[in-house]
XYZ file of C-alpha atoms in Angstrom:
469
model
C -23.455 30.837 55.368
C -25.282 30.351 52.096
C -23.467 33.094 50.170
C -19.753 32.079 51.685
C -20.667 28.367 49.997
C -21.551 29.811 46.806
C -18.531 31.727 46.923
C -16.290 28.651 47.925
C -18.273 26.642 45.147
C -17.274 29.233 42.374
C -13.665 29.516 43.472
C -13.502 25.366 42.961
C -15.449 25.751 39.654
C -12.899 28.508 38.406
C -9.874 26.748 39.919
C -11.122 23.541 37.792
C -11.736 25.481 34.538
C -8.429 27.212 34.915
C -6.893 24.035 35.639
C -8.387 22.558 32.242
C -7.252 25.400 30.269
C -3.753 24.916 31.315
C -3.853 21.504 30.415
C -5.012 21.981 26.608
C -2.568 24.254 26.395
C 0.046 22.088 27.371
C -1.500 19.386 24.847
C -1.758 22.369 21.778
C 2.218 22.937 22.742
C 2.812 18.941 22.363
C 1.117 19.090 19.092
C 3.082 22.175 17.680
C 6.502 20.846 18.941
C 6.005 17.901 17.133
C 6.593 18.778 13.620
C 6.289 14.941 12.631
C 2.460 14.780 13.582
C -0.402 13.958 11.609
C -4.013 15.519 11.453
C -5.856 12.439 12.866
C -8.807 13.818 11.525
C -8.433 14.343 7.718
C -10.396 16.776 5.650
C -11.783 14.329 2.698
C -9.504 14.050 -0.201
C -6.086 14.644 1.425
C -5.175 12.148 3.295
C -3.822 8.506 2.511
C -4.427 6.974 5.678
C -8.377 6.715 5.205
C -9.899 4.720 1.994
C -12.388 6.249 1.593
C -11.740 10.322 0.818
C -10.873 10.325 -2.423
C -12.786 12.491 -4.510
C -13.848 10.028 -7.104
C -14.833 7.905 -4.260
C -13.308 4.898 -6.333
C -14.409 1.492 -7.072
C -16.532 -0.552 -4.716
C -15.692 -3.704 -3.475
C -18.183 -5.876 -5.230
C -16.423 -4.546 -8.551
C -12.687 -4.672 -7.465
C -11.041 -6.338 -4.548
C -9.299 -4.332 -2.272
C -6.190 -4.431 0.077
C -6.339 -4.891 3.831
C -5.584 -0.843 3.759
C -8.776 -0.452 1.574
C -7.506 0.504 -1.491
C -8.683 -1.268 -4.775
C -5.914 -3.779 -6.111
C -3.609 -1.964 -8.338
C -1.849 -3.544 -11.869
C 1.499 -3.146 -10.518
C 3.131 -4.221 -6.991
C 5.741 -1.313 -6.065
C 7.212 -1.921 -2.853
C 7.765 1.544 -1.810
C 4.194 2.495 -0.982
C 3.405 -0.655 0.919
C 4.980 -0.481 3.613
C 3.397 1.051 6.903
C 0.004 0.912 5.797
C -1.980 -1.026 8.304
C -3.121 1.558 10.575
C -2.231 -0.263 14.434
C 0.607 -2.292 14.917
C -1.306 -5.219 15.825
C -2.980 -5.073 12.616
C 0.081 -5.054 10.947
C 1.480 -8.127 13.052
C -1.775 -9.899 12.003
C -1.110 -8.506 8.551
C -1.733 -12.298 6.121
C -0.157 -12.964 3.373
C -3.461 -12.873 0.927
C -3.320 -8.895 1.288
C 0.019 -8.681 -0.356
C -0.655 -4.897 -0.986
C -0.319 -3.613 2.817
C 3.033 -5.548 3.880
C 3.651 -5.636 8.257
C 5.645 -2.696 8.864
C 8.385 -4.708 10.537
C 8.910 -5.939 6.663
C 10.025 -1.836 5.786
C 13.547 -2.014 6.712
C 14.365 -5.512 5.028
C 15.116 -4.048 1.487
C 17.980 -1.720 2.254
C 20.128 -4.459 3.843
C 22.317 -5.491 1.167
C 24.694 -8.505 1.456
C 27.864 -7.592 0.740
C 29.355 -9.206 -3.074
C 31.963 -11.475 -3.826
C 34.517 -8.505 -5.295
C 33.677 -6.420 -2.143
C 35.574 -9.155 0.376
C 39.237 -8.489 0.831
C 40.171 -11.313 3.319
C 37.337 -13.461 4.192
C 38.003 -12.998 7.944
C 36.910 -9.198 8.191
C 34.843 -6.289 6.491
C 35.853 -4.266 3.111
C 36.276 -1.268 5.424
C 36.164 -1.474 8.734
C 33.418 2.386 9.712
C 34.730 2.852 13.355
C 38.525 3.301 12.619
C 37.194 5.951 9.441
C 38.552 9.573 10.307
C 35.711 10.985 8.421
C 37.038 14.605 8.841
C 39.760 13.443 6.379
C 38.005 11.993 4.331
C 35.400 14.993 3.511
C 37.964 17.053 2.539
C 38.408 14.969 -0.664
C 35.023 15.741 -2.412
C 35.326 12.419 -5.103
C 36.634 10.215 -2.904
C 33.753 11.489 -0.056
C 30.650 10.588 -2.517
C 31.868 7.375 -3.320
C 32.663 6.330 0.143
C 28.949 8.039 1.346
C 27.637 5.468 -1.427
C 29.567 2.404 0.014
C 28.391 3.456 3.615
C 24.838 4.252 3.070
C 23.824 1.910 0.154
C 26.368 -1.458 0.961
C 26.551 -1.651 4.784
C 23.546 0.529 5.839
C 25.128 2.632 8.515
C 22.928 6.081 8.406
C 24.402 7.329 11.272
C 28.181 7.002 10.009
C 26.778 7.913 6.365
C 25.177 11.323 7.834
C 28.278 12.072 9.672
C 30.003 12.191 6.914
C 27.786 14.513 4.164
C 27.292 16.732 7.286
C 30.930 16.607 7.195
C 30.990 17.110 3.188
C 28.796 19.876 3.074
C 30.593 21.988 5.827
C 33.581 21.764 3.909
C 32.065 22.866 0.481
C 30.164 25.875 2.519
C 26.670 24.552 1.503
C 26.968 25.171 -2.009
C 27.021 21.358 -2.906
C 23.193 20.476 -4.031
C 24.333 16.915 -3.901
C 25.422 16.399 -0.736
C 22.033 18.475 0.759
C 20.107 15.455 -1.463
C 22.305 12.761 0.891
C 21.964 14.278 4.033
C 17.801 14.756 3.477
C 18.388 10.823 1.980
C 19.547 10.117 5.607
C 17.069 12.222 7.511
C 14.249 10.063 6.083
C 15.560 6.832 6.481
C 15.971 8.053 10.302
C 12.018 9.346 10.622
C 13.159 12.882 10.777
C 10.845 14.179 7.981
C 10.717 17.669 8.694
C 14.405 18.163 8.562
C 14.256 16.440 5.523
C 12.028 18.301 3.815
C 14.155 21.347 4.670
C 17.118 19.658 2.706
C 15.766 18.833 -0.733
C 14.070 22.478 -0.786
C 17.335 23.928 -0.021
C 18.903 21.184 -2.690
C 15.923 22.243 -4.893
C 16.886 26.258 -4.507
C 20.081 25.564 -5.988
C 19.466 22.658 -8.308
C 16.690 22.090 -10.389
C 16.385 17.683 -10.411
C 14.180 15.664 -11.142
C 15.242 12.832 -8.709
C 15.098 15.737 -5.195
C 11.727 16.419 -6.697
C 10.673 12.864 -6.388
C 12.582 12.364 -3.209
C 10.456 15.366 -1.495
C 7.160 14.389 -2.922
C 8.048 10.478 -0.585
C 8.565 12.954 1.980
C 5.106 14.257 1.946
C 3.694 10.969 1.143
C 5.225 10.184 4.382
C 3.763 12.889 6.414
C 0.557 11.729 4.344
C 0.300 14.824 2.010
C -0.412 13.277 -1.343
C -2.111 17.066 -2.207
C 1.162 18.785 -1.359
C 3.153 15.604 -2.768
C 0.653 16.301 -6.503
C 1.703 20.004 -6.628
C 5.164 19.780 -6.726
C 4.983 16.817 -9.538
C 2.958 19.945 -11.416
C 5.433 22.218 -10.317
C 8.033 19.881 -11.855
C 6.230 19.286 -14.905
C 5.988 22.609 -15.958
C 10.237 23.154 -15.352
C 10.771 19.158 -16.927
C 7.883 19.203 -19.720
C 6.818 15.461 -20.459
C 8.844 13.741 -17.878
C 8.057 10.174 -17.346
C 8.580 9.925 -13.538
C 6.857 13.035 -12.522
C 3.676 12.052 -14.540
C 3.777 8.445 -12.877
C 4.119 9.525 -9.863
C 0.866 11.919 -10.195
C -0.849 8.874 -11.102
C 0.210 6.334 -8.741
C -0.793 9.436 -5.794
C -4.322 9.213 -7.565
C -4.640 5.822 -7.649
C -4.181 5.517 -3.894
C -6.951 7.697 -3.442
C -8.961 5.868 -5.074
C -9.440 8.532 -8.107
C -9.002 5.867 -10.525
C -9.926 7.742 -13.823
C -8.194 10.017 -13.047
C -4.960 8.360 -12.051
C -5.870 6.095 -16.026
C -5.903 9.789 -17.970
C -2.063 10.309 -16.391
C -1.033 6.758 -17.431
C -2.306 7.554 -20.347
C -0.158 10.767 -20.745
C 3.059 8.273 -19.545
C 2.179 6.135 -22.832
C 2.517 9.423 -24.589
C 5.408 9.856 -23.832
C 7.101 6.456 -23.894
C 4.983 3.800 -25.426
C 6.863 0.878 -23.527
C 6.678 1.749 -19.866
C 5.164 -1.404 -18.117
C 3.982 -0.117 -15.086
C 1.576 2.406 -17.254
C 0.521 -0.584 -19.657
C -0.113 -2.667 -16.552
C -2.535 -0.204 -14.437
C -3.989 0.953 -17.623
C -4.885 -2.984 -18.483
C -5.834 -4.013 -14.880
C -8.293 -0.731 -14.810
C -9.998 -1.702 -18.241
C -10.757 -5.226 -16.708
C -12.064 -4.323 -13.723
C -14.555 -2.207 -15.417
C -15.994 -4.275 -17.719
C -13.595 -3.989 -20.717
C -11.911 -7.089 -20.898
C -11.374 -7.455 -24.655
C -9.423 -4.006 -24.001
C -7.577 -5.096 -21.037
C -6.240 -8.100 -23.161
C -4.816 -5.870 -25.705
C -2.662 -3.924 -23.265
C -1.558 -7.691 -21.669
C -0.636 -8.865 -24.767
C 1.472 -5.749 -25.571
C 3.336 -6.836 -22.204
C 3.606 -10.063 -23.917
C 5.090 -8.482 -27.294
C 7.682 -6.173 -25.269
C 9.161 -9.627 -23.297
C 7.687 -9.185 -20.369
C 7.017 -13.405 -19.521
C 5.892 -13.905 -16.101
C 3.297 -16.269 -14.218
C 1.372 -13.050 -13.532
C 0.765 -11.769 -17.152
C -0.092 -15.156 -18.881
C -2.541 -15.402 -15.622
C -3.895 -11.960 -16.183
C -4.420 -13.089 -19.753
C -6.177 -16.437 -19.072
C -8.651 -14.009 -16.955
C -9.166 -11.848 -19.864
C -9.286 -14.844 -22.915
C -12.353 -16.469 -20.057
C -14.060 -12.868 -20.047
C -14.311 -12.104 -23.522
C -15.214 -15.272 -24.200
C -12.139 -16.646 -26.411
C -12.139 -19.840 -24.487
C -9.574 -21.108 -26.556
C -7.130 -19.531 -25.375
C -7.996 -19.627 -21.550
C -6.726 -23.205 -20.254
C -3.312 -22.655 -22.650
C -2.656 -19.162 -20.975
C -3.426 -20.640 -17.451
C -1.068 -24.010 -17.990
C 1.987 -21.710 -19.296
C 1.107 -19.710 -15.742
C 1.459 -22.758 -13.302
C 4.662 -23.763 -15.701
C 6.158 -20.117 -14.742
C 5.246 -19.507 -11.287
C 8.242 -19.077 -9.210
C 6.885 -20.121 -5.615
C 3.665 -21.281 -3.460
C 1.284 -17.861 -3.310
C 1.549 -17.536 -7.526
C 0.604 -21.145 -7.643
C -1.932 -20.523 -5.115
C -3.032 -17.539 -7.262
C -3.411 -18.998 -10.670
C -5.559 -22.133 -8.885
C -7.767 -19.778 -7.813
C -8.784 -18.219 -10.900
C -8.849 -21.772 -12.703
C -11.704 -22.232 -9.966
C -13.174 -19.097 -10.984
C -13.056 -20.162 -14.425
C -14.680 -23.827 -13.335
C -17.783 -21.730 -11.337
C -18.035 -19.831 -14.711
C -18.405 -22.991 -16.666
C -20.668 -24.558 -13.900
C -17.986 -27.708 -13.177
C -18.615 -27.352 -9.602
C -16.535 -30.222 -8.879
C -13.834 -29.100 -10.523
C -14.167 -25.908 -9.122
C -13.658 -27.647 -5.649
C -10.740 -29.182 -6.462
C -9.188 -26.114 -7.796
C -10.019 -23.762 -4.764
C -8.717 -27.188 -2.421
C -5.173 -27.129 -4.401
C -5.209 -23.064 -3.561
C -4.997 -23.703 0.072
C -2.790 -26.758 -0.468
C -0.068 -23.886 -1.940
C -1.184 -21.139 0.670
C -3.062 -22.242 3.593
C -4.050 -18.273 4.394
C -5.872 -17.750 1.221
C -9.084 -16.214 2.675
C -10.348 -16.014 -0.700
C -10.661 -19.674 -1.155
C -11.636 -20.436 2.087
C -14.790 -18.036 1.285
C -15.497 -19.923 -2.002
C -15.269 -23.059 -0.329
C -17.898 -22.207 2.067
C -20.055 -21.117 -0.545
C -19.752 -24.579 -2.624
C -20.119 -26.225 0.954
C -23.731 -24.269 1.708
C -25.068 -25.715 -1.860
C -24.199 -29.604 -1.079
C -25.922 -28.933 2.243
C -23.236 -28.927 4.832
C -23.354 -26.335 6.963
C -21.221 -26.479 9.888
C -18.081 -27.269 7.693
C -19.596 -23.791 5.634
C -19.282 -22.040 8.761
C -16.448 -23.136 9.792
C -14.651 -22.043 6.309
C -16.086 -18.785 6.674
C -15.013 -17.895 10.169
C -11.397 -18.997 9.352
C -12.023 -16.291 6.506
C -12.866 -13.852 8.272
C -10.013 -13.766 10.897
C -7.642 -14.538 8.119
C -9.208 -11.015 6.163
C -11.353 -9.245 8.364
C -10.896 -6.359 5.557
C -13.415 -8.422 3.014
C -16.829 -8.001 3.383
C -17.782 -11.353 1.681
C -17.147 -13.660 4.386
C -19.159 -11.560 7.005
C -22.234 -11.009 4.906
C -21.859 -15.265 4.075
C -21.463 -15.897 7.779
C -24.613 -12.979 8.385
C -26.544 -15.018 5.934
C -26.223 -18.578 7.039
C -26.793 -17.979 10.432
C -29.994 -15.957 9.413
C -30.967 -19.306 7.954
C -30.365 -21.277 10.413
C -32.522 -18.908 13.042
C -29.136 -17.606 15.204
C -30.107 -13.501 14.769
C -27.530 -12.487 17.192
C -24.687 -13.368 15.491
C -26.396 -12.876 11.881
C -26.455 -9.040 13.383
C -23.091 -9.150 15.073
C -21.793 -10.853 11.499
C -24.061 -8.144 9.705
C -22.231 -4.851 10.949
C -18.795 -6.502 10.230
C -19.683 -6.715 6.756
C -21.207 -3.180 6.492
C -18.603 -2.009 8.442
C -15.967 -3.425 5.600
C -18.706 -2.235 2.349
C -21.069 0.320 3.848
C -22.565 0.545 0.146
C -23.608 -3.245 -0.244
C -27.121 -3.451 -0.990
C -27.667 -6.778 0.401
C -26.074 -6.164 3.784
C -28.097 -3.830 4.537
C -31.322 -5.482 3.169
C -30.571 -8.429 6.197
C -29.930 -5.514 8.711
C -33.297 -4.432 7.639
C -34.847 -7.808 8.649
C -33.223 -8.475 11.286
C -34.182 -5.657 12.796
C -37.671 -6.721 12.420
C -37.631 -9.557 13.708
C -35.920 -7.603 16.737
C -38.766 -5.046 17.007
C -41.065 -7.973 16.704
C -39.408 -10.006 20.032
């Protein structure tokens, strides 16, 4: 009896393990079918999606102020890399405005809808060209007439489907010799998610075409399928066909700059300026880099080259007030800031330039002042965590600490990505003698900096005081 159990036993075991095998297999065939998917676990320095692999391990924190996505704030807002950062969709829904850097994916689409013009309205009752009563068979057989009406379908009314249809069309009819149309119909295949396939089009483009613009097109590609490695060695592979071209260089440094390799990503904007001496974007990161390490006398000097070329915006004569109150040319400061709030063209730039007049009020110790300035902030944007943290801070000195508290936990929810408002909230309740929520508040705000000194100084303690209960 004993031996026909452990018989039956290891017939279940090996009908289990079988069983299991079959089932990883099936996952490992899921996986290789899917030619869209992503290594969740990235080796360190490939991979977009997590802050902290780059190999330069970039700035902390405490020395530059990063986006909800984790990457330090950059000189230069470029739409194209913002969207789809936030990691869950939830966290994108919950995305606030003060991270302007990692837009809610649902914002993506907005910027290829294009109204349609004045001169593009025939009768005001119906469409320019009405897409369902197109015999786009016809029409591909007339190779000028077929780009310009791909153009008008894909750039003015934002009908991929129709527009694909027809450069499949195209390209059939010039026997896949046309580079250009190969460019449209991998154009298409991104805006529809199909990566993969469009990678295959711009090679094949590539193969018969040397351009700059299907190199830049595949390297979004791979940015896409988060491969900023395989995206940097075909803007080398460019370089060396198209010596010294601005956009290939740029785009090696804005790669760098999301992973957080910021010298590196300032010796390519560097080379841009080599090349041509008035590209803003360059001048921009270049300045904002100099200031956040310490250099603001040099920062100013690229800003007021900005200034020189025409460039007259809220954001530069605020950049400039910043770097006047740094290096000390106080002067110049309150002039730079007044011409800011005279340019701003809504709410959040308002919001923004209050905010740094409060700095500049902490700086000069008019605490009052600095109140009111942080108060008009949230007057123009009522989810500035920013302020709400500095508020709390001013609040703990006069002595009030549930409105502190209070300011601080409507900072954290509105930017649980800052590590300020946890270690504040961590603090004060430390002071007050709550240690759970000190703790709880604690490992938020290691969990946000794991490098900050003083967070982990109060874990220390209050893990004292816990072995000591």
């Amino acid at each position: 009896i004993q031996a026909a159990w452990n018989l039956k036993t290891r017939a279940l075991t090996e009908m289990v393990y079988v069983d299991e095998i079959d089932l990883d297999q099936e996952g490992i065939a899921e996986i290789i079918l899917d030619e869209n998917a992503i290594a969740q676990v990235a080796r360190p320095g490939t991979s977009l999606k997590l802050p902290g692999t780059g190999q330069g391990g970039g700035p902390s924190p405490a020395v530059r102020p990063v986006t909800q996505s984790g990457r330090p704030i950059t000189g230069f807002v470029r739409p194209s890399t913002q969207s789809g950062r936030p990691s869950t969709m939830e966290q994108a829904i919950r995305t606030p405005r003060t991270a302007l850097t990692a837009r809610p994916i649902t914002s993506a689409s907005g910027g290829y809808v294009r109204p349609g013009t004045a001169s593009m309205i025939t009768n005001p009752d119906g469409p320019f060209i009405n897409l369902s009563r197109l015999n786009l068979t016809k029409y591909a057989q007339k190779p000028k007439l077929a780009k310009a009406l791909f153009e008008y379908i894909f750039h003015h009314e934002n009908d991929i489907k129709n527009a694909l249809d027809l450069a499949a069309l195209a390209t059939e009819y010039a026997q896949f010799k046309d580079w250009w149309w190969k460019v449209q119909i991998g154009k298409c295949y991104y805006r529809l998610g199909l990566y993969r396939e469009a990678e295959k089009q711009f090679k094949s483009a590539l193969k018969q075409q040397d351009m700059v613009d299907t190199i830049l097109y595949l390297a979004k590609v791979y940015l896409r399928l988060d491969q900023p490695v395989s995206a940097l060695n075909l803007f080398k592979q460019g370089l060396e066909r198209f010596p010294g071209e601005v956009t290939l260089i740029c785009g090696i440094a804005r790669i760098y700059e999301e992973m957080n390799s910021i010298s590196s990503a300032a010796e390519y904007y560097k080379d841009v300026l080599k090349q041509d001496n008035t590209h803003v974007e360059a001048i921009a990161c270049i300045g904002s880099n100099h200031f956040y390490s310490d250099q603001p006398e040099i920062a100013l000097r690229f800003y007021r080259r900005l200034l020189q070329m025409g460039v007259y915006n809220c954001q530069l004569f605020n950049n400039l007030g910043l770097c006047c109150f740094y290096a000390q040319q106080y002067d110049m400061t309150l002039s730079s800031f007044e011409r800011a709030l005279f340019l701003a063209e809504n709410e959040e730039e308002t919001a923004d330039v209050w905010y740094n007049l409060g700095h500049v009020a902490v700086g000069i110790g008019d605490l009052n002042l600095a109140y009111q300035c942080f108060k008009l902030t949230l007057v123009n944007n009522n989810d500035y965590a920013e302020a709400y943290n500095n508020l709390a801070v001013l609040e703990m000195r006069k002595g009030h600490t549930e409105q502190a508290r209070a300011l601080l936990q409507t900072a954290s929810s509105l930017a649980p990505h800052m590590y300020e408002p946890h270690f504040n909230v961590a603090l004060l309740s430390e002071k007050v003698g709550d240690l759970q929520r000190s703790y709880t508040a604690a490992q938020k705000s290691e969990e946000a900096f794991p490098g900050h000194v003083d967070t982990q100084q109060l874990m220390k303690q209050l893990k004292e005081h816990f072995a000591m209960l």
